[in-house]
Amino acid sequence: SFTTTAVVIVTDCKTAQDMAANAAVKEAFRKAFASKFAFLATKDVAVNLTVIGTNCARRLNDETRILSSSPGIQANYKATLPLGTAASSSSITMPSATDFQTA
C-alpha cells in the first residue's frame, strides 16, 4: 500500500465544508484517484477529506474581514495494491488539479 495527499482549493469555507461532508464528493475523489493508476480499482482506495482553512476570516481592529488561509479540501489517500500487483515508485504520480474536475 501507499499513501499520499492532495489539496484542492475552493472559493470559500462553506463550499469546503459541504464538500467534505458529502459522500458523493468523497466517492468522486476516490474514483478520480484510482483512475490515474491502471493497477488500482476504486475499491482499493480509501480517502479521508479534511477541510483546510477553516479559520477563513479573522477580525482586525477596524472590523475588516480578511482571509487567513485559503479554504479547501485536503484528501488523504491510502491505496492498497491488489495481491500480486507490483508497482514501483516511478509508476505512482500525483494527480493534477484537472484530474479532479468534472464536466
PDB file of N, CA and C in Angstrom:
ATOM      1  N   SER A   1       0.842  -1.190   0.000  1.00  0.00           N
ATOM      2  CA  SER A   1       0.000   0.000   0.000  1.00  0.00           C
ATOM      3  C   SER A   1       0.876   1.238   0.000  1.00  0.00           C
ATOM      4  N   PHE A   2       0.285   2.366  -0.373  1.00  0.00           N
ATOM      5  CA  PHE A   2       0.982   3.638  -0.317  1.00  0.00           C
ATOM      6  C   PHE A   2      -0.012   4.723   0.072  1.00  0.00           C
ATOM      7  N   THR A   3       0.516   5.817   0.603  1.00  0.00           N
ATOM      8  CA  THR A   3      -0.309   6.951   0.994  1.00  0.00           C
ATOM      9  C   THR A   3       0.198   8.203   0.301  1.00  0.00           C
ATOM     10  N   THR A   4      -0.707   9.124   0.098  1.00  0.00           N
ATOM     11  CA  THR A   4      -0.358  10.419  -0.457  1.00  0.00           C
ATOM     12  C   THR A   4      -1.457  11.408  -0.118  1.00  0.00           C
ATOM     13  N   THR A   5      -1.195  12.661  -0.334  1.00  0.00           N
ATOM     14  CA  THR A   5      -2.136  13.729  -0.018  1.00  0.00           C
ATOM     15  C   THR A   5      -2.269  14.660  -1.213  1.00  0.00           C
ATOM     16  N   ALA A   6      -3.477  15.130  -1.438  1.00  0.00           N
ATOM     17  CA  ALA A   6      -3.741  16.141  -2.465  1.00  0.00           C
ATOM     18  C   ALA A   6      -4.567  17.250  -1.826  1.00  0.00           C
ATOM     19  N   VAL A   7      -4.342  18.476  -2.262  1.00  0.00           N
ATOM     20  CA  VAL A   7      -5.099  19.618  -1.761  1.00  0.00           C
ATOM     21  C   VAL A   7      -5.811  20.283  -2.933  1.00  0.00           C
ATOM     22  N   VAL A   8      -7.095  20.548  -2.731  1.00  0.00           N
ATOM     23  CA  VAL A   8      -7.901  21.250  -3.729  1.00  0.00           C
ATOM     24  C   VAL A   8      -8.422  22.521  -3.072  1.00  0.00           C
ATOM     25  N   ILE A   9      -8.073  23.666  -3.633  1.00  0.00           N
ATOM     26  CA  ILE A   9      -8.513  24.959  -3.107  1.00  0.00           C
ATOM     27  C   ILE A   9      -9.885  25.282  -3.696  1.00  0.00           C
ATOM     28  N   VAL A  10     -10.786  25.766  -2.845  1.00  0.00           N
ATOM     29  CA  VAL A  10     -12.131  26.141  -3.282  1.00  0.00           C
ATOM     30  C   VAL A  10     -12.383  27.613  -2.964  1.00  0.00           C
ATOM     31  N   THR A  11     -13.553  28.103  -3.332  1.00  0.00           N
ATOM     32  CA  THR A  11     -13.828  29.535  -3.218  1.00  0.00           C
ATOM     33  C   THR A  11     -14.075  30.014  -1.792  1.00  0.00           C
ATOM     34  N   ASP A  12     -14.663  29.160  -0.950  1.00  0.00           N
ATOM     35  CA  ASP A  12     -14.974  29.618   0.406  1.00  0.00           C
ATOM     36  C   ASP A  12     -15.078  28.431   1.360  1.00  0.00           C
ATOM     37  N   CYS A  13     -15.105  28.722   2.650  1.00  0.00           N
ATOM     38  CA  CYS A  13     -15.148  27.679   3.669  1.00  0.00           C
ATOM     39  C   CYS A  13     -16.444  26.876   3.623  1.00  0.00           C
ATOM     40  N   LYS A  14     -17.543  27.512   3.336  1.00  0.00           N
ATOM     41  CA  LYS A  14     -18.822  26.803   3.269  1.00  0.00           C
ATOM     42  C   LYS A  14     -18.767  25.722   2.194  1.00  0.00           C
ATOM     43  N   THR A  15     -18.198  26.066   1.044  1.00  0.00           N
ATOM     44  CA  THR A  15     -18.050  25.090  -0.030  1.00  0.00           C
ATOM     45  C   THR A  15     -17.172  23.934   0.423  1.00  0.00           C
ATOM     46  N   ALA A  16     -16.064  24.241   1.074  1.00  0.00           N
ATOM     47  CA  ALA A  16     -15.154  23.200   1.568  1.00  0.00           C
ATOM     48  C   ALA A  16     -15.856  22.291   2.569  1.00  0.00           C
ATOM     49  N   GLN A  17     -16.608  22.878   3.485  1.00  0.00           N
ATOM     50  CA  GLN A  17     -17.316  22.095   4.498  1.00  0.00           C
ATOM     51  C   GLN A  17     -18.385  21.213   3.858  1.00  0.00           C
ATOM     52  N   ASP A  18     -19.123  21.762   2.906  1.00  0.00           N
ATOM     53  CA  ASP A  18     -20.151  20.986   2.213  1.00  0.00           C
ATOM     54  C   ASP A  18     -19.535  19.825   1.438  1.00  0.00           C
ATOM     55  N   MET A  19     -18.415  20.073   0.773  1.00  0.00           N
ATOM     56  CA  MET A  19     -17.747  19.026   0.010  1.00  0.00           C
ATOM     57  C   MET A  19     -17.242  17.911   0.928  1.00  0.00           C
ATOM     58  N   ALA A  20     -16.618  18.282   2.028  1.00  0.00           N
ATOM     59  CA  ALA A  20     -16.044  17.284   2.934  1.00  0.00           C
ATOM     60  C   ALA A  20     -17.122  16.397   3.556  1.00  0.00           C
ATOM     61  N   ALA A  21     -18.328  16.920   3.714  1.00  0.00           N
ATOM     62  CA  ALA A  21     -19.417  16.174   4.337  1.00  0.00           C
ATOM     63  C   ALA A  21     -20.239  15.364   3.334  1.00  0.00           C
ATOM     64  N   ASN A  22     -19.982  15.524   2.058  1.00  0.00           N
ATOM     65  CA  ASN A  22     -20.801  14.907   1.018  1.00  0.00           C
ATOM     66  C   ASN A  22     -20.208  13.568   0.569  1.00  0.00           C
ATOM     67  N   ALA A  23     -20.949  12.491   0.758  1.00  0.00           N
ATOM     68  CA  ALA A  23     -20.476  11.151   0.386  1.00  0.00           C
ATOM     69  C   ALA A  23     -20.197  11.038  -1.116  1.00  0.00           C
ATOM     70  N   ALA A  24     -20.970  11.731  -1.932  1.00  0.00           N
ATOM     71  CA  ALA A  24     -20.762  11.684  -3.384  1.00  0.00           C
ATOM     72  C   ALA A  24     -19.438  12.344  -3.765  1.00  0.00           C
ATOM     73  N   VAL A  25     -19.075  13.399  -3.054  1.00  0.00           N
ATOM     74  CA  VAL A  25     -17.793  14.068  -3.315  1.00  0.00           C
ATOM     75  C   VAL A  25     -16.651  13.132  -2.926  1.00  0.00           C
ATOM     76  N   LYS A  26     -16.787  12.494  -1.786  1.00  0.00           N
ATOM     77  CA  LYS A  26     -15.759  11.546  -1.348  1.00  0.00           C
ATOM     78  C   LYS A  26     -15.578  10.441  -2.384  1.00  0.00           C
ATOM     79  N   GLU A  27     -16.682   9.918  -2.879  1.00  0.00           N
ATOM     80  CA  GLU A  27     -16.613   8.866  -3.894  1.00  0.00           C
ATOM     81  C   GLU A  27     -15.968   9.389  -5.176  1.00  0.00           C
ATOM     82  N   ALA A  28     -16.260  10.616  -5.547  1.00  0.00           N
ATOM     83  CA  ALA A  28     -15.651  11.212  -6.745  1.00  0.00           C
ATOM     84  C   ALA A  28     -14.144  11.350  -6.571  1.00  0.00           C
ATOM     85  N   PHE A  29     -13.694  11.733  -5.383  1.00  0.00           N
ATOM     86  CA  PHE A  29     -12.260  11.822  -5.098  1.00  0.00           C
ATOM     87  C   PHE A  29     -11.616  10.436  -5.218  1.00  0.00           C
ATOM     88  N   ARG A  30     -12.277   9.413  -4.689  1.00  0.00           N
ATOM     89  CA  ARG A  30     -11.743   8.047  -4.766  1.00  0.00           C
ATOM     90  C   ARG A  30     -11.624   7.609  -6.229  1.00  0.00           C
ATOM     91  N   LYS A  31     -12.689   7.840  -7.002  1.00  0.00           N
ATOM     92  CA  LYS A  31     -12.689   7.419  -8.402  1.00  0.00           C
ATOM     93  C   LYS A  31     -11.644   8.171  -9.217  1.00  0.00           C
ATOM     94  N   ALA A  32     -11.531   9.470  -8.986  1.00  0.00           N
ATOM     95  CA  ALA A  32     -10.546  10.271  -9.722  1.00  0.00           C
ATOM     96  C   ALA A  32      -9.131   9.781  -9.442  1.00  0.00           C
ATOM     97  N   PHE A  33      -8.862   9.473  -8.192  1.00  0.00           N
ATOM     98  CA  PHE A  33      -7.529   8.997  -7.824  1.00  0.00           C
ATOM     99  C   PHE A  33      -7.262   7.619  -8.432  1.00  0.00           C
ATOM    100  N   ALA A  34      -8.184   6.705  -8.272  1.00  0.00           N
ATOM    101  CA  ALA A  34      -7.997   5.344  -8.792  1.00  0.00           C
ATOM    102  C   ALA A  34      -7.840   5.339 -10.310  1.00  0.00           C
ATOM    103  N   SER A  35      -8.509   6.253 -10.985  1.00  0.00           N
ATOM    104  CA  SER A  35      -8.453   6.283 -12.451  1.00  0.00           C
ATOM    105  C   SER A  35      -7.066   6.660 -12.967  1.00  0.00           C
ATOM    106  N   LYS A  36      -6.236   7.209 -12.117  1.00  0.00           N
ATOM    107  CA  LYS A  36      -4.874   7.588 -12.520  1.00  0.00           C
ATOM    108  C   LYS A  36      -3.938   6.385 -12.617  1.00  0.00           C
ATOM    109  N   PHE A  37      -4.350   5.264 -12.063  1.00  0.00           N
ATOM    110  CA  PHE A  37      -3.459   4.113 -11.970  1.00  0.00           C
ATOM    111  C   PHE A  37      -4.138   2.878 -12.547  1.00  0.00           C
ATOM    112  N   ALA A  38      -3.531   2.295 -13.567  1.00  0.00           N
ATOM    113  CA  ALA A  38      -4.107   1.112 -14.214  1.00  0.00           C
ATOM    114  C   ALA A  38      -4.221  -0.059 -13.249  1.00  0.00           C
ATOM    115  N   PHE A  39      -3.395  -0.089 -12.233  1.00  0.00           N
ATOM    116  CA  PHE A  39      -3.366  -1.219 -11.310  1.00  0.00           C
ATOM    117  C   PHE A  39      -4.278  -1.047 -10.093  1.00  0.00           C
ATOM    118  N   LEU A  40      -5.054   0.066 -10.031  1.00  0.00           N
ATOM    119  CA  LEU A  40      -5.933   0.310  -8.885  1.00  0.00           C
ATOM    120  C   LEU A  40      -7.400   0.334  -9.290  1.00  0.00           C
ATOM    121  N   ALA A  41      -8.219  -0.285  -8.489  1.00  0.00           N
ATOM    122  CA  ALA A  41      -9.669  -0.159  -8.619  1.00  0.00           C
ATOM    123  C   ALA A  41     -10.138   0.804  -7.527  1.00  0.00           C
ATOM    124  N   THR A  42     -11.277   1.412  -7.724  1.00  0.00           N
ATOM    125  CA  THR A  42     -11.802   2.350  -6.730  1.00  0.00           C
ATOM    126  C   THR A  42     -11.907   1.693  -5.356  1.00  0.00           C
ATOM    127  N   LYS A  43     -12.275   0.418  -5.311  1.00  0.00           N
ATOM    128  CA  LYS A  43     -12.417  -0.280  -4.024  1.00  0.00           C
ATOM    129  C   LYS A  43     -11.091  -0.388  -3.273  1.00  0.00           C
ATOM    130  N   ASP A  44      -9.967  -0.211  -3.982  1.00  0.00           N
ATOM    131  CA  ASP A  44      -8.644  -0.312  -3.366  1.00  0.00           C
ATOM    132  C   ASP A  44      -8.157   1.014  -2.792  1.00  0.00           C
ATOM    133  N   VAL A  45      -8.980   2.054  -2.900  1.00  0.00           N
ATOM    134  CA  VAL A  45      -8.588   3.392  -2.461  1.00  0.00           C
ATOM    135  C   VAL A  45      -9.473   3.857  -1.317  1.00  0.00           C
ATOM    136  N   ALA A  46      -8.845   4.301  -0.251  1.00  0.00           N
ATOM    137  CA  ALA A  46      -9.563   4.940   0.858  1.00  0.00           C
ATOM    138  C   ALA A  46      -9.149   6.409   0.867  1.00  0.00           C
ATOM    139  N   VAL A  47     -10.092   7.279   1.175  1.00  0.00           N
ATOM    140  CA  VAL A  47      -9.771   8.704   1.241  1.00  0.00           C
ATOM    141  C   VAL A  47     -10.481   9.328   2.433  1.00  0.00           C
ATOM    142  N   ASN A  48      -9.775  10.208   3.093  1.00  0.00           N
ATOM    143  CA  ASN A  48     -10.344  10.988   4.182  1.00  0.00           C
ATOM    144  C   ASN A  48     -10.260  12.456   3.765  1.00  0.00           C
ATOM    145  N   LEU A  49     -11.399  13.114   3.667  1.00  0.00           N
ATOM    146  CA  LEU A  49     -11.435  14.522   3.264  1.00  0.00           C
ATOM    147  C   LEU A  49     -11.477  15.401   4.502  1.00  0.00           C
ATOM    148  N   THR A  50     -10.575  16.361   4.547  1.00  0.00           N
ATOM    149  CA  THR A  50     -10.476  17.274   5.681  1.00  0.00           C
ATOM    150  C   THR A  50     -10.560  18.707   5.165  1.00  0.00           C
ATOM    151  N   VAL A  51     -11.343  19.531   5.843  1.00  0.00           N
ATOM    152  CA  VAL A  51     -11.430  20.949   5.489  1.00  0.00           C
ATOM    153  C   VAL A  51     -10.163  21.636   5.963  1.00  0.00           C
ATOM    154  N   ILE A  52      -9.557  22.400   5.078  1.00  0.00           N
ATOM    155  CA  ILE A  52      -8.410  23.233   5.466  1.00  0.00           C
ATOM    156  C   ILE A  52      -8.839  24.683   5.330  1.00  0.00           C
ATOM    157  N   GLY A  53      -8.194  25.535   6.063  1.00  0.00           N
ATOM    158  CA  GLY A  53      -8.567  26.947   6.020  1.00  0.00           C
ATOM    159  C   GLY A  53      -9.869  27.219   6.736  1.00  0.00           C
ATOM    160  N   THR A  54     -10.192  26.442   7.770  1.00  0.00           N
ATOM    161  CA  THR A  54     -11.467  26.626   8.458  1.00  0.00           C
ATOM    162  C   THR A  54     -11.526  27.949   9.210  1.00  0.00           C
ATOM    163  N   ASN A  55     -10.390  28.544   9.489  1.00  0.00           N
ATOM    164  CA  ASN A  55     -10.375  29.893  10.078  1.00  0.00           C
ATOM    165  C   ASN A  55     -10.223  30.889   8.936  1.00  0.00           C
ATOM    166  N   CYS A  56     -11.158  30.846   8.012  1.00  0.00           N
ATOM    167  CA  CYS A  56     -11.040  31.617   6.782  1.00  0.00           C
ATOM    168  C   CYS A  56     -11.013  33.118   7.013  1.00  0.00           C
ATOM    169  N   ALA A  57     -11.685  33.564   8.016  1.00  0.00           N
ATOM    170  CA  ALA A  57     -11.728  35.010   8.244  1.00  0.00           C
ATOM    171  C   ALA A  57     -11.363  35.309   9.696  1.00  0.00           C
ATOM    172  N   ARG A  58     -10.725  36.414   9.865  1.00  0.00           N
ATOM    173  CA  ARG A  58     -10.468  36.895  11.227  1.00  0.00           C
ATOM    174  C   ARG A  58     -10.776  38.379  11.270  1.00  0.00           C
ATOM    175  N   ARG A  59     -11.104  38.867  12.423  1.00  0.00           N
ATOM    176  CA  ARG A  59     -11.444  40.280  12.567  1.00  0.00           C
ATOM    177  C   ARG A  59     -10.187  41.074  12.883  1.00  0.00           C
ATOM    178  N   LEU A  60     -10.044  42.182  12.205  1.00  0.00           N
ATOM    179  CA  LEU A  60      -8.986  43.131  12.520  1.00  0.00           C
ATOM    180  C   LEU A  60      -9.580  44.242  13.375  1.00  0.00           C
ATOM    181  N   ASN A  61      -8.740  45.134  13.850  1.00  0.00           N
ATOM    182  CA  ASN A  61      -9.214  46.229  14.705  1.00  0.00           C
ATOM    183  C   ASN A  61     -10.298  47.054  14.030  1.00  0.00           C
ATOM    184  N   ASP A  62     -10.198  47.206  12.717  1.00  0.00           N
ATOM    185  CA  ASP A  62     -11.194  48.013  12.010  1.00  0.00           C
ATOM    186  C   ASP A  62     -12.386  47.184  11.547  1.00  0.00           C
ATOM    187  N   GLU A  63     -12.515  45.963  12.059  1.00  0.00           N
ATOM    188  CA  GLU A  63     -13.625  45.071  11.733  1.00  0.00           C
ATOM    189  C   GLU A  63     -13.611  44.604  10.278  1.00  0.00           C
ATOM    190  N   THR A  64     -12.490  44.751   9.593  1.00  0.00           N
ATOM    191  CA  THR A  64     -12.367  44.276   8.225  1.00  0.00           C
ATOM    192  C   THR A  64     -12.092  42.781   8.242  1.00  0.00           C
ATOM    193  N   ARG A  65     -12.770  42.057   7.377  1.00  0.00           N
ATOM    194  CA  ARG A  65     -12.540  40.617   7.291  1.00  0.00           C
ATOM    195  C   ARG A  65     -11.507  40.350   6.206  1.00  0.00           C
ATOM    196  N   ILE A  66     -10.538  39.501   6.524  1.00  0.00           N
ATOM    197  CA  ILE A  66      -9.556  39.097   5.530  1.00  0.00           C
ATOM    198  C   ILE A  66      -9.371  37.583   5.605  1.00  0.00           C
ATOM    199  N   LEU A  67      -8.907  37.007   4.525  1.00  0.00           N
ATOM    200  CA  LEU A  67      -8.626  35.581   4.518  1.00  0.00           C
ATOM    201  C   LEU A  67      -7.357  35.307   5.299  1.00  0.00           C
ATOM    202  N   SER A  68      -7.408  34.367   6.221  1.00  0.00           N
ATOM    203  CA  SER A  68      -6.215  33.978   6.960  1.00  0.00           C
ATOM    204  C   SER A  68      -5.555  32.773   6.311  1.00  0.00           C
ATOM    205  N   SER A  69      -6.291  32.006   5.544  1.00  0.00           N
ATOM    206  CA  SER A  69      -5.736  30.898   4.775  1.00  0.00           C
ATOM    207  C   SER A  69      -6.743  30.525   3.699  1.00  0.00           C
ATOM    208  N   SER A  70      -6.241  29.947   2.632  1.00  0.00           N
ATOM    209  CA  SER A  70      -7.129  29.580   1.531  1.00  0.00           C
ATOM    210  C   SER A  70      -8.010  28.410   1.931  1.00  0.00           C
ATOM    211  N   PRO A  71      -9.305  28.504   1.701  1.00  0.00           N
ATOM    212  CA  PRO A  71     -10.197  27.390   2.016  1.00  0.00           C
ATOM    213  C   PRO A  71     -10.010  26.268   1.003  1.00  0.00           C
ATOM    214  N   GLY A  72     -10.152  25.049   1.465  1.00  0.00           N
ATOM    215  CA  GLY A  72     -10.014  23.930   0.552  1.00  0.00           C
ATOM    216  C   GLY A  72     -10.274  22.599   1.224  1.00  0.00           C
ATOM    217  N   ILE A  73      -9.966  21.562   0.472  1.00  0.00           N
ATOM    218  CA  ILE A  73     -10.112  20.184   0.931  1.00  0.00           C
ATOM    219  C   ILE A  73      -8.747  19.524   0.844  1.00  0.00           C
ATOM    220  N   GLN A  74      -8.351  18.868   1.911  1.00  0.00           N
ATOM    221  CA  GLN A  74      -7.161  18.028   1.867  1.00  0.00           C
ATOM    222  C   GLN A  74      -7.642  16.589   1.792  1.00  0.00           C
ATOM    223  N   ALA A  75      -7.214  15.892   0.755  1.00  0.00           N
ATOM    224  CA  ALA A  75      -7.583  14.490   0.563  1.00  0.00           C
ATOM    225  C   ALA A  75      -6.401  13.622   0.962  1.00  0.00           C
ATOM    226  N   ASN A  76      -6.574  12.841   2.015  1.00  0.00           N
ATOM    227  CA  ASN A  76      -5.538  11.914   2.472  1.00  0.00           C
ATOM    228  C   ASN A  76      -5.903  10.529   1.947  1.00  0.00           C
ATOM    229  N   TYR A  77      -5.084  10.046   1.028  1.00  0.00           N
ATOM    230  CA  TYR A  77      -5.348   8.775   0.360  1.00  0.00           C
ATOM    231  C   TYR A  77      -4.509   7.639   0.931  1.00  0.00           C
ATOM    232  N   LYS A  78      -5.109   6.459   0.960  1.00  0.00           N
ATOM    233  CA  LYS A  78      -4.369   5.221   1.195  1.00  0.00           C
ATOM    234  C   LYS A  78      -4.834   4.248   0.127  1.00  0.00           C
ATOM    235  N   ALA A  79      -3.894   3.825  -0.698  1.00  0.00           N
ATOM    236  CA  ALA A  79      -4.199   2.881  -1.770  1.00  0.00           C
ATOM    237  C   ALA A  79      -3.557   1.544  -1.435  1.00  0.00           C
ATOM    238  N   THR A  80      -4.329   0.498  -1.537  1.00  0.00           N
ATOM    239  CA  THR A  80      -3.838  -0.843  -1.269  1.00  0.00           C
ATOM    240  C   THR A  80      -3.757  -1.598  -2.586  1.00  0.00           C
ATOM    241  N   LEU A  81      -2.567  -2.030  -2.924  1.00  0.00           N
ATOM    242  CA  LEU A  81      -2.385  -2.761  -4.174  1.00  0.00           C
ATOM    243  C   LEU A  81      -3.006  -4.143  -4.068  1.00  0.00           C
ATOM    244  N   PRO A  82      -3.683  -4.576  -5.119  1.00  0.00           N
ATOM    245  CA  PRO A  82      -4.238  -5.932  -5.113  1.00  0.00           C
ATOM    246  C   PRO A  82      -3.110  -6.954  -4.979  1.00  0.00           C
ATOM    247  N   LEU A  83      -3.391  -8.052  -4.335  1.00  0.00           N
ATOM    248  CA  LEU A  83      -2.424  -9.119  -4.135  1.00  0.00           C
ATOM    249  C   LEU A  83      -1.798  -9.520  -5.468  1.00  0.00           C
ATOM    250  N   GLY A  84      -0.492  -9.597  -5.499  1.00  0.00           N
ATOM    251  CA  GLY A  84       0.211  -9.990  -6.713  1.00  0.00           C
ATOM    252  C   GLY A  84       0.546  -8.844  -7.648  1.00  0.00           C
ATOM    253  N   THR A  85       0.146  -7.625  -7.293  1.00  0.00           N
ATOM    254  CA  THR A  85       0.428  -6.462  -8.129  1.00  0.00           C
ATOM    255  C   THR A  85       1.761  -5.852  -7.716  1.00  0.00           C
ATOM    256  N   ALA A  86       2.592  -5.595  -8.691  1.00  0.00           N
ATOM    257  CA  ALA A  86       3.874  -4.936  -8.429  1.00  0.00           C
ATOM    258  C   ALA A  86       3.811  -3.530  -8.993  1.00  0.00           C
ATOM    259  N   ALA A  87       4.264  -2.577  -8.220  1.00  0.00           N
ATOM    260  CA  ALA A  87       4.319  -1.185  -8.681  1.00  0.00           C
ATOM    261  C   ALA A  87       5.553  -0.548  -8.073  1.00  0.00           C
ATOM    262  N   SER A  88       6.247   0.228  -8.863  1.00  0.00           N
ATOM    263  CA  SER A  88       7.423   0.933  -8.353  1.00  0.00           C
ATOM    264  C   SER A  88       7.044   2.376  -8.083  1.00  0.00           C
ATOM    265  N   SER A  89       7.908   3.077  -7.363  1.00  0.00           N
ATOM    266  CA  SER A  89       7.618   4.478  -7.061  1.00  0.00           C
ATOM    267  C   SER A  89       7.512   5.312  -8.330  1.00  0.00           C
ATOM    268  N   SER A  90       8.158   4.893  -9.404  1.00  0.00           N
ATOM    269  CA  SER A  90       8.068   5.655 -10.654  1.00  0.00           C
ATOM    270  C   SER A  90       6.702   5.510 -11.319  1.00  0.00           C
ATOM    271  N   SER A  91       5.919   4.496 -10.921  1.00  0.00           N
ATOM    272  CA  SER A  91       4.581   4.329 -11.505  1.00  0.00           C
ATOM    273  C   SER A  91       3.506   5.028 -10.678  1.00  0.00           C
ATOM    274  N   ILE A  92       3.917   5.715  -9.611  1.00  0.00           N
ATOM    275  CA  ILE A  92       2.984   6.420  -8.741  1.00  0.00           C
ATOM    276  C   ILE A  92       3.226   7.917  -8.900  1.00  0.00           C
ATOM    277  N   THR A  93       2.281   8.607  -9.510  1.00  0.00           N
ATOM    278  CA  THR A  93       2.397  10.044  -9.716  1.00  0.00           C
ATOM    279  C   THR A  93       1.214  10.753  -9.073  1.00  0.00           C
ATOM    280  N   MET A  94       1.447  11.966  -8.607  1.00  0.00           N
ATOM    281  CA  MET A  94       0.381  12.761  -8.003  1.00  0.00           C
ATOM    282  C   MET A  94      -0.624  13.181  -9.061  1.00  0.00           C
ATOM    283  N   PRO A  95      -1.900  13.073  -8.767  1.00  0.00           N
ATOM    284  CA  PRO A  95      -2.907  13.604  -9.686  1.00  0.00           C
ATOM    285  C   PRO A  95      -2.778  15.125  -9.790  1.00  0.00           C
ATOM    286  N   SER A  96      -3.132  15.658 -10.923  1.00  0.00           N
ATOM    287  CA  SER A  96      -3.128  17.109 -11.094  1.00  0.00           C
ATOM    288  C   SER A  96      -4.511  17.656 -10.775  1.00  0.00           C
ATOM    289  N   ALA A  97      -4.628  18.962 -10.685  1.00  0.00           N
ATOM    290  CA  ALA A  97      -5.917  19.588 -10.386  1.00  0.00           C
ATOM    291  C   ALA A  97      -6.973  19.207 -11.415  1.00  0.00           C
ATOM    292  N   THR A  98      -6.579  19.053 -12.674  1.00  0.00           N
ATOM    293  CA  THR A  98      -7.555  18.714 -13.715  1.00  0.00           C
ATOM    294  C   THR A  98      -8.116  17.310 -13.539  1.00  0.00           C
ATOM    295  N   ASP A  99      -7.396  16.438 -12.817  1.00  0.00           N
ATOM    296  CA  ASP A  99      -7.914  15.098 -12.572  1.00  0.00           C
ATOM    297  C   ASP A  99      -9.147  15.121 -11.676  1.00  0.00           C
ATOM    298  N   PHE A 100      -9.357  16.200 -10.929  1.00  0.00           N
ATOM    299  CA  PHE A 100     -10.478  16.296 -10.013  1.00  0.00           C
ATOM    300  C   PHE A 100     -11.621  17.139 -10.570  1.00  0.00           C
ATOM    301  N   GLN A 101     -11.463  17.649 -11.781  1.00  0.00           N
ATOM    302  CA  GLN A 101     -12.517  18.457 -12.379  1.00  0.00           C
ATOM    303  C   GLN A 101     -13.559  17.569 -13.029  1.00  0.00           C
ATOM    304  N   THR A 102     -14.780  18.021 -13.005  1.00  0.00           N
ATOM    305  CA  THR A 102     -15.858  17.284 -13.657  1.00  0.00           C
ATOM    306  C   THR A 102     -16.481  18.150 -14.732  1.00  0.00           C
ATOM    307  N   ALA A 103     -17.152  17.516 -15.642  1.00  0.00           N
ATOM    308  CA  ALA A 103     -17.800  18.261 -16.739  1.00  0.00           C
ATOM    309  C   ALA A 103     -19.003  19.002 -16.249  1.00  0.00           C
TER     310      ALA A 103
END
